[in-house]
Tab-separated table of C-alpha atoms and ligand atoms in Angstrom:
chain	number	residue	atom	x	y	z
W	1	MET	CA	-6.267	-5.908	-18.231
W	2	SER	CA	-6.067	-3.058	-15.724
W	3	ALA	CA	-2.759	-1.235	-15.665
W	4	PRO	CA	-0.422	-2.308	-12.865
W	5	LEU	CA	0.640	0.407	-10.439
W	6	ARG	CA	4.258	1.092	-11.392
W	7	SER	CA	5.514	3.763	-9.003
W	8	TRP	CA	4.738	3.662	-5.286
W	9	LEU	CA	6.070	6.843	-3.631
W	10	PHE	CA	6.610	6.835	0.128
W	11	VAL	CA	5.564	10.089	1.758
W	12	PRO	CA	6.182	10.668	5.481
W	13	GLY	CA	2.680	11.096	6.935
W	14	ASP	CA	3.666	14.036	9.138
W	15	SER	CA	5.101	16.263	6.387
W	16	GLU	CA	2.666	18.838	5.021
W	17	ARG	CA	5.158	19.833	2.335
W	18	LYS	CA	5.831	16.307	1.092
W	19	LEU	CA	2.170	15.338	1.164
W	20	GLN	CA	1.499	18.273	-1.132
W	21	LYS	CA	4.452	17.411	-3.387
W	22	GLY	CA	3.368	13.773	-3.530
W	23	ALA	CA	0.039	14.730	-5.060
W	24	GLU	CA	1.879	16.425	-7.940
W	25	SER	CA	4.549	13.749	-8.365
W	26	GLY	CA	2.888	11.701	-11.115
W	27	ALA	CA	3.201	8.528	-9.015
W	28	ASP	CA	0.689	5.765	-9.652
W	29	ALA	CA	0.328	5.372	-5.890
W	30	LEU	CA	1.434	7.196	-2.752
W	31	ILE	CA	2.252	5.335	0.439
W	32	LEU	CA	1.359	7.722	3.239
W	33	ASP	CA	3.681	6.504	5.960
W	34	LEU	CA	2.867	6.138	9.639
W	35	GLU	CA	5.790	3.789	10.356
W	36	ASP	CA	9.553	4.225	10.115
W	37	SER	CA	9.749	7.661	8.447
W	38	VAL	CA	7.777	9.235	11.305
W	39	ALA	CA	9.388	9.919	14.691
W	40	PRO	CA	7.603	8.153	17.580
W	41	ASP	CA	6.356	11.351	19.209
W	42	ARG	CA	4.856	12.556	15.918
W	43	LYS	CA	2.914	9.391	15.105
W	44	PRO	CA	-0.417	10.597	16.576
W	45	LEU	CA	-0.116	13.806	14.533
W	46	ALA	CA	0.800	11.831	11.395
W	47	ARG	CA	-2.308	9.694	11.807
W	48	GLU	CA	-4.506	12.811	11.903
W	49	MET	CA	-2.723	14.396	8.957
W	50	VAL	CA	-3.089	11.255	6.850
W	51	VAL	CA	-6.818	11.046	7.597
W	52	ASP	CA	-7.213	14.721	6.619
W	53	TYR	CA	-5.211	14.143	3.445
W	54	LEU	CA	-7.309	11.132	2.413
W	55	ARG	CA	-10.512	13.117	2.963
W	56	ALA	CA	-9.152	16.074	0.995
W	57	HIS	CA	-8.309	13.831	-1.995
W	58	PRO	CA	-11.469	11.893	-2.876
W	59	VAL	CA	-10.333	11.485	-6.496
W	60	ARG	CA	-7.732	8.775	-6.214
W	61	ARG	CA	-5.175	9.612	-8.794
W	62	PRO	CA	-2.609	8.769	-7.478
W	63	LYS	CA	-4.016	5.859	-5.492
W	64	LEU	CA	-3.583	6.442	-1.780
W	65	TYR	CA	-2.210	3.681	0.437
W	66	VAL	CA	-1.280	4.016	4.112
W	67	ARG	CA	1.618	2.163	5.724
W	68	ILE	CA	0.424	1.330	9.216
W	69	ASN	CA	2.725	0.321	12.071
W	70	PRO	CA	3.442	-3.372	12.688
W	71	LEU	CA	0.584	-5.592	13.810
W	72	ASP	CA	2.208	-6.163	17.225
W	73	SER	CA	2.434	-2.410	17.868
W	74	THR	CA	-0.180	0.178	16.848
W	75	GLY	CA	-1.199	-1.452	13.560
W	76	LEU	CA	-4.825	-2.066	14.543
W	77	ALA	CA	-5.263	1.425	16.005
W	78	ASP	CA	-3.755	2.918	12.831
W	79	ALA	CA	-6.072	0.881	10.623
W	80	ALA	CA	-9.105	1.823	12.741
W	81	ALA	CA	-8.201	5.504	12.412
W	82	VAL	CA	-7.484	5.647	8.688
W	83	VAL	CA	-10.119	3.289	7.222
W	84	ARG	CA	-12.719	5.955	8.112
W	85	ALA	CA	-11.195	7.998	5.298
W	86	ALA	CA	-11.312	5.119	2.789
W	87	PRO	CA	-7.690	4.607	1.687
W	88	ASP	CA	-7.277	2.459	-1.418
W	89	GLY	CA	-5.273	0.073	0.701
W	90	LEU	CA	-2.852	-0.534	3.544
W	91	VAL	CA	0.847	-1.337	3.358
W	92	ILE	CA	1.711	-3.818	6.109
W	93	PRO	CA	5.292	-3.818	7.449
W	94	LYS	CA	7.117	-6.674	9.199
W	95	VAL	CA	4.424	-9.160	8.302
W	96	ASN	CA	5.346	-12.832	8.806
W	97	GLY	CA	3.002	-14.542	6.358
W	98	PRO	CA	-0.425	-14.719	4.736
W	99	ASP	CA	-2.160	-15.759	7.987
W	100	GLU	CA	-1.317	-12.351	9.443
W	101	LEU	CA	-2.756	-10.630	6.362
W	102	LEU	CA	-5.938	-12.668	6.744
W	103	ARG	CA	-6.114	-11.324	10.312
W	104	VAL	CA	-5.822	-7.781	8.956
W	105	GLY	CA	-8.508	-8.731	6.438
W	106	HIS	CA	-10.850	-9.584	9.331
W	107	TRP	CA	-10.155	-6.208	10.940
W	108	LEU	CA	-10.940	-4.576	7.618
W	109	ASP	CA	-14.194	-6.540	7.255
W	110	ALA	CA	-15.319	-4.968	10.535
W	111	LEU	CA	-13.964	-1.493	9.834
W	112	GLU	CA	-15.508	-1.367	6.345
W	113	ALA	CA	-18.874	-2.390	7.815
W	114	ARG	CA	-18.510	0.284	10.501
W	115	ASP	CA	-17.763	2.962	7.940
W	116	GLY	CA	-20.223	1.917	5.232
W	117	LEU	CA	-17.490	1.025	2.732
W	118	GLU	CA	-17.761	-1.651	0.087
W	119	PRO	CA	-16.749	-4.995	1.656
W	120	GLY	CA	-13.266	-6.002	0.534
W	121	SER	CA	-12.481	-2.615	-0.992
W	122	THR	CA	-9.392	-1.923	1.134
W	123	LEU	CA	-6.455	-3.741	-0.494
W	124	LEU	CA	-3.222	-4.989	1.075
W	125	LEU	CA	0.421	-4.621	0.091
W	126	PRO	CA	2.686	-6.470	2.537
W	127	VAL	CA	6.372	-5.694	2.873
W	128	ALA	CA	6.931	-9.415	2.808
W	129	THR	CA	10.616	-9.940	3.667
W	130	GLU	CA	11.314	-7.915	6.807
W	131	THR	CA	11.708	-10.797	9.271
W	132	PRO	CA	13.573	-14.101	8.893
W	133	ALA	CA	10.320	-16.049	9.342
W	134	ALA	CA	8.663	-13.944	6.639
W	135	VAL	CA	11.321	-14.881	4.091
W	136	LEU	CA	11.151	-18.578	4.945
W	137	ARG	CA	7.355	-18.521	4.689
W	138	LEU	CA	7.049	-16.718	1.333
W	139	ALA	CA	6.031	-19.994	-0.366
W	140	GLU	CA	2.788	-19.937	1.618
W	141	TYR	CA	1.458	-17.171	-0.637
W	142	ALA	CA	1.253	-19.825	-3.370
W	143	THR	CA	-1.301	-21.867	-1.416
W	144	VAL	CA	-3.050	-19.480	1.003
W	145	PRO	CA	-5.318	-17.092	-0.899
W	146	VAL	CA	-5.442	-13.555	0.510
W	147	PRO	CA	-8.463	-11.950	-1.173
W	148	ARG	CA	-7.351	-8.345	-0.642
W	149	LEU	CA	-3.797	-8.831	-1.857
W	150	ILE	CA	-2.776	-6.323	-4.560
W	151	GLY	CA	0.945	-6.986	-4.479
W	152	LEU	CA	4.003	-8.050	-2.529
W	153	THR	CA	7.095	-5.986	-2.005
W	154	TRP	CA	10.388	-6.640	-0.301
W	155	GLY	CA	12.583	-4.536	1.979
W	156	GLN	CA	16.343	-4.399	2.170
W	157	GLU	CA	16.979	-2.704	5.523
W	158	ASP	CA	14.815	-4.327	8.170
W	159	LEU	CA	15.914	-7.915	7.565
W	160	PRO	CA	19.606	-7.256	8.252
W	161	ALA	CA	18.577	-5.360	11.390
W	162	ALA	CA	16.375	-8.282	12.432
W	163	ILE	CA	19.195	-10.830	12.126
W	164	GLY	CA	22.058	-8.744	13.468
W	165	ALA	CA	23.790	-8.575	10.095
W	166	GLN	CA	26.294	-5.808	9.494
W	167	GLY	CA	24.668	-4.995	6.170
W	168	ASN	CA	22.909	-6.440	3.146
W	169	LEU	CA	25.786	-6.394	0.630
W	170	ASP	CA	28.457	-8.920	-0.253
W	171	ALA	CA	32.145	-8.114	-0.787
W	172	SER	CA	31.508	-7.093	-4.419
W	173	GLY	CA	28.887	-4.515	-3.421
W	174	ALA	CA	25.911	-6.503	-4.764
W	175	PHE	CA	23.066	-7.707	-2.540
W	176	ALA	CA	24.258	-10.698	-0.526
W	177	LEU	CA	22.669	-14.063	-1.312
W	178	THR	CA	20.196	-13.807	1.584
W	179	TYR	CA	18.678	-10.634	0.099
W	180	ARG	CA	18.761	-11.888	-3.475
W	181	MET	CA	16.970	-14.992	-2.273
W	182	ALA	CA	14.358	-12.883	-0.471
W	183	ARG	CA	13.881	-10.782	-3.600
W	184	SER	CA	13.469	-13.779	-5.939
W	185	ALA	CA	11.140	-15.576	-3.552
W	186	CYS	CA	9.054	-12.395	-3.231
W	187	LEU	CA	8.821	-12.145	-7.027
W	188	LEU	CA	7.665	-15.749	-7.359
W	189	ALA	CA	5.326	-15.562	-4.365
W	190	ALA	CA	3.592	-12.518	-5.853
W	191	HIS	CA	3.107	-14.197	-9.233
W	192	ALA	CA	1.951	-17.418	-7.562
W	193	ALA	CA	-0.630	-15.392	-5.639
W	194	GLY	CA	-1.782	-13.484	-8.725
W	195	ALA	CA	-0.506	-10.233	-7.203
W	196	GLN	CA	1.866	-7.511	-8.369
W	197	PRO	CA	5.558	-7.974	-7.501
W	198	ILE	CA	6.908	-4.554	-6.507
W	199	ASP	CA	10.679	-4.145	-6.383
W	200	THR	CA	12.340	-2.438	-3.437
W	201	LEU	CA	13.558	1.169	-3.374
W	202	GLU	CA	16.865	2.676	-4.498
W	203	GLN	CA	18.387	4.551	-1.552
W	204	ASP	CA	20.553	6.885	-3.654
W	205	PHE	CA	17.728	9.038	-4.976
W	206	ARG	CA	19.966	11.380	-6.957
W	207	ASN	CA	21.472	8.563	-9.044
W	208	GLU	CA	19.089	8.398	-12.003
W	209	PRO	CA	21.236	6.118	-14.212
W	210	ALA	CA	21.363	3.536	-11.419
W	211	LEU	CA	17.590	3.777	-11.018
W	212	VAL	CA	16.991	3.358	-14.754
W	213	ALA	CA	19.231	0.273	-14.756
W	214	ALA	CA	17.504	-1.125	-11.669
W	215	CYS	CA	14.055	-0.673	-13.251
W	216	ALA	CA	15.190	-2.389	-16.447
W	217	ALA	CA	16.661	-5.291	-14.473
W	218	ALA	CA	13.553	-5.633	-12.332
W	219	ARG	CA	11.150	-5.550	-15.267
W	220	ARG	CA	13.284	-8.059	-17.185
W	221	GLU	CA	12.825	-10.449	-14.276
W	222	GLY	CA	9.059	-9.977	-13.970
W	223	PHE	CA	8.563	-7.180	-11.460
W	224	THR	CA	5.784	-4.784	-12.490
W	225	GLY	CA	6.546	-1.804	-10.287
W	226	LYS	CA	8.971	-0.281	-7.820
W	227	ILE	CA	9.021	1.661	-4.581
W	228	ALA	CA	10.133	5.321	-4.719
W	229	ILE	CA	11.281	7.501	-1.830
W	230	HIS	CA	11.723	10.779	-3.726
W	231	PRO	CA	9.605	12.487	-6.423
W	232	ALA	CA	12.608	12.493	-8.775
W	233	GLN	CA	12.373	8.685	-8.904
W	234	VAL	CA	8.778	8.610	-10.145
W	235	GLY	CA	9.324	9.511	-13.801
W	236	PRO	CA	12.076	6.947	-14.408
W	237	ILE	CA	10.021	4.246	-12.677
W	238	ASN	CA	6.867	5.011	-14.676
W	239	ALA	CA	8.858	4.938	-17.901
W	240	GLY	CA	10.898	1.933	-16.814
W	241	PHE	CA	7.899	-0.334	-16.274
W	242	ARG	CA	6.225	0.330	-19.625
W	243	PRO	CA	7.006	-1.844	-22.621
W	244	THR	CA	9.590	-0.092	-24.840
W	245	PRO	CA	8.827	0.865	-28.478
W	246	GLU	CA	11.191	-1.933	-29.595
W	247	GLU	CA	9.318	-4.496	-27.506
W	248	ILE	CA	5.995	-3.303	-28.895
W	249	ALA	CA	7.269	-3.501	-32.475
W	250	PHE	CA	8.642	-7.002	-31.875
W	251	ALA	CA	5.382	-8.112	-30.227
W	252	ARG	CA	3.395	-6.913	-33.256
W	253	LYS	CA	5.736	-8.873	-35.526
W	254	VAL	CA	5.294	-12.057	-33.499
W	255	ILE	CA	1.520	-11.722	-33.465
W	256	ASP	CA	1.434	-11.011	-37.232
W	257	LEU	CA	3.635	-14.047	-37.886
W	258	PHE	CA	1.368	-16.408	-35.967
W	259	ALA	CA	-1.689	-14.863	-37.637
W	260	ALA	CA	-0.093	-15.467	-41.040
W	261	HIS	CA	0.550	-19.142	-40.199
W	262	PRO	CA	-2.701	-20.382	-38.680
W	263	GLY	CA	-2.537	-23.819	-37.074
W	264	ILE	CA	1.256	-23.743	-36.722
W	265	GLY	CA	2.622	-23.845	-33.164
W	266	THR	CA	6.321	-23.213	-33.838
W	267	ILE	CA	7.784	-20.714	-36.281
W	268	GLY	CA	11.400	-19.933	-37.180
W	269	PHE	CA	12.068	-16.174	-37.167
W	270	GLU	CA	15.449	-14.505	-37.755
W	271	GLY	CA	17.217	-17.655	-36.583
W	272	ARG	CA	15.111	-17.997	-33.418
W	273	MET	CA	12.351	-20.387	-32.508
W	274	LEU	CA	9.032	-18.794	-31.674
W	275	ASP	CA	6.324	-20.841	-29.999
W	276	MET	CA	3.327	-20.401	-27.712
W	277	PRO	CA	5.141	-18.719	-24.771
W	278	HIS	CA	6.453	-16.083	-27.215
W	279	LEU	CA	2.974	-15.468	-28.609
W	280	LYS	CA	1.586	-15.199	-25.091
W	281	GLN	CA	4.312	-12.758	-24.089
W	282	ALA	CA	3.704	-10.679	-27.241
W	283	GLN	CA	-0.009	-10.489	-26.467
W	284	ARG	CA	0.807	-9.497	-22.894
W	285	VAL	CA	3.121	-6.694	-24.080
W	286	LEU	CA	0.421	-5.195	-26.302
W	287	ALA	CA	-2.294	-5.554	-23.650
W	288	LEU	CA	-0.023	-3.890	-21.105
W	289	ASP	CA	0.794	-1.016	-23.441
W	290	ALA	CA	-2.898	-0.521	-24.180
W	291	ALA	CA	-3.715	-0.586	-20.459
W	292	PHE	CA	-1.217	2.207	-19.734
W	293	GLY	CA	-2.653	4.316	-22.539
W	294	GLU	CA	-1.106	7.759	-22.671
W	295	GLY	CA	-0.311	7.820	-18.916
G	301	COA	N1	7.418	12.686	-1.129
G	301	COA	C1	7.009	13.925	-1.483
G	301	COA	N2	7.831	14.970	-1.606
G	301	COA	C2	9.135	14.760	-1.358
G	301	COA	C3	9.618	13.507	-0.971
G	301	COA	C4	8.707	12.447	-0.846
G	301	COA	N3	9.089	11.201	-0.481
G	301	COA	N4	10.951	13.592	-0.816
G	301	COA	C5	11.291	14.855	-1.088
G	301	COA	N5	10.194	15.584	-1.397
G	301	COA	C6	10.142	16.986	-1.796
G	301	COA	C7	10.802	17.871	-0.742
G	301	COA	O1	9.852	18.314	0.194
G	301	COA	C8	11.321	19.002	-1.589
G	301	COA	O2	10.268	19.869	-1.881
G	301	COA	P1	10.463	21.457	-1.673
G	301	COA	O3	11.801	21.784	-2.223
G	301	COA	O4	9.339	22.057	-2.438
G	301	COA	O5	10.343	21.643	-0.204
G	301	COA	C9	11.670	18.344	-2.904
G	301	COA	O6	10.909	17.135	-2.955
G	301	COA	C10	13.132	18.031	-3.038
G	301	COA	O7	13.542	17.278	-1.927
G	301	COA	P2	15.082	17.114	-1.579
G	301	COA	O8	15.608	18.344	-0.930
G	301	COA	O9	15.783	16.623	-2.780
G	301	COA	O10	15.050	15.913	-0.547
G	301	COA	P3	15.139	16.035	1.038
G	301	COA	O11	16.574	16.088	1.426
G	301	COA	O12	14.236	17.119	1.508
G	301	COA	O13	14.528	14.648	1.519
G	301	COA	C11	14.374	12.365	2.039
G	301	COA	C12	15.197	13.435	1.342
G	301	COA	C13	14.999	11.004	1.772
G	301	COA	C14	14.329	12.644	3.540
G	301	COA	C15	12.941	12.424	1.454
G	301	COA	O14	13.039	12.180	0.079
G	301	COA	C16	11.929	11.496	2.089
G	301	COA	O15	11.349	11.861	3.115
G	301	COA	N6	11.660	10.332	1.487
G	301	COA	C17	10.679	9.404	1.972
G	301	COA	C18	11.196	8.653	3.165
G	301	COA	C19	10.255	7.565	3.570
G	301	COA	O16	9.058	7.718	3.550
G	301	COA	N7	10.806	6.429	3.981
G	301	COA	C20	10.009	5.312	4.378
G	301	COA	C21	10.142	4.182	3.433
G	301	COA	S1	11.746	3.503	3.438
G	302	MG	MG1	11.372	-0.226	7.329
């Protein structure tokens, strides 16, 4: 098992200072942004800076992804410019479904051939819930294979803007049903596609307790990573998506129990029933912990 990428830190592509800070942040991946965090008149400069940054960082720790602009704006021109510098992948905003990612995949086939890169080496992370059609089509990821897909993430700001909603919260301050539905469907679509489900960002980047709680909630549900917008969010996310010492201890116990009772599928343990899904989960916890190593 290779370790999932837990923390994905957005870095505005036109900020020298933040690009430098991003490298030191400890994030598993940086998303060098050419889209919404860059003012329109600075986008050409951002493209050049991102290419320079990719070339200056040939050792990819953190992994380096680039968020291009939407496919119906300068997405192709962005991809053509940055693939020369071999990013680990592209983040695709406002994407409507897997067919559009397959189109990007065809662009990448050509660009990788142009630049002498390994075919299929540029991966894709769509922001998969930014239009109403995208949310309704999430189920398609279960049946349409996208070979380059590393993960799926969801956004909380663009969908309300796209549907003329006043916001994304309900009266109690929680995400309204539309956004909870988008989030759950994104989680299931990612798992159905064999890709990483990456939870959305926390806007309030100084609120560490809220971030810690959000990571715990997301991991409990099956997300394997989370978007960050500030370096201070990286540490809590990296810690939050590792199995805890208690989980590891419990997993060892479950595995030992099954090993001590060969040929038995169901075991009673401290008043609970343990069966195959528990054993599988325990094995997954230990494999995951081993994959993260000391990192
Ligand atoms: N990546 C790298 N470094 C970052 C960073 C980021 N996303 N956000 C902040 N930093 C750096 C700052 O440059 C600053 O470094 P310095 O003091 O050495 O200059 C340090 O971290 C502390 O920053 P702080 O003052 O707390 O934040 P800020 O007010 O400067 O910036 C934001 C706040 C939200 C504008 C900034 O965090 C940001 O640009 N986030 C990413 C936005 C983005 O890409 N959005 C698109 C996806 S929704
Ligand atoms: Mg956006």
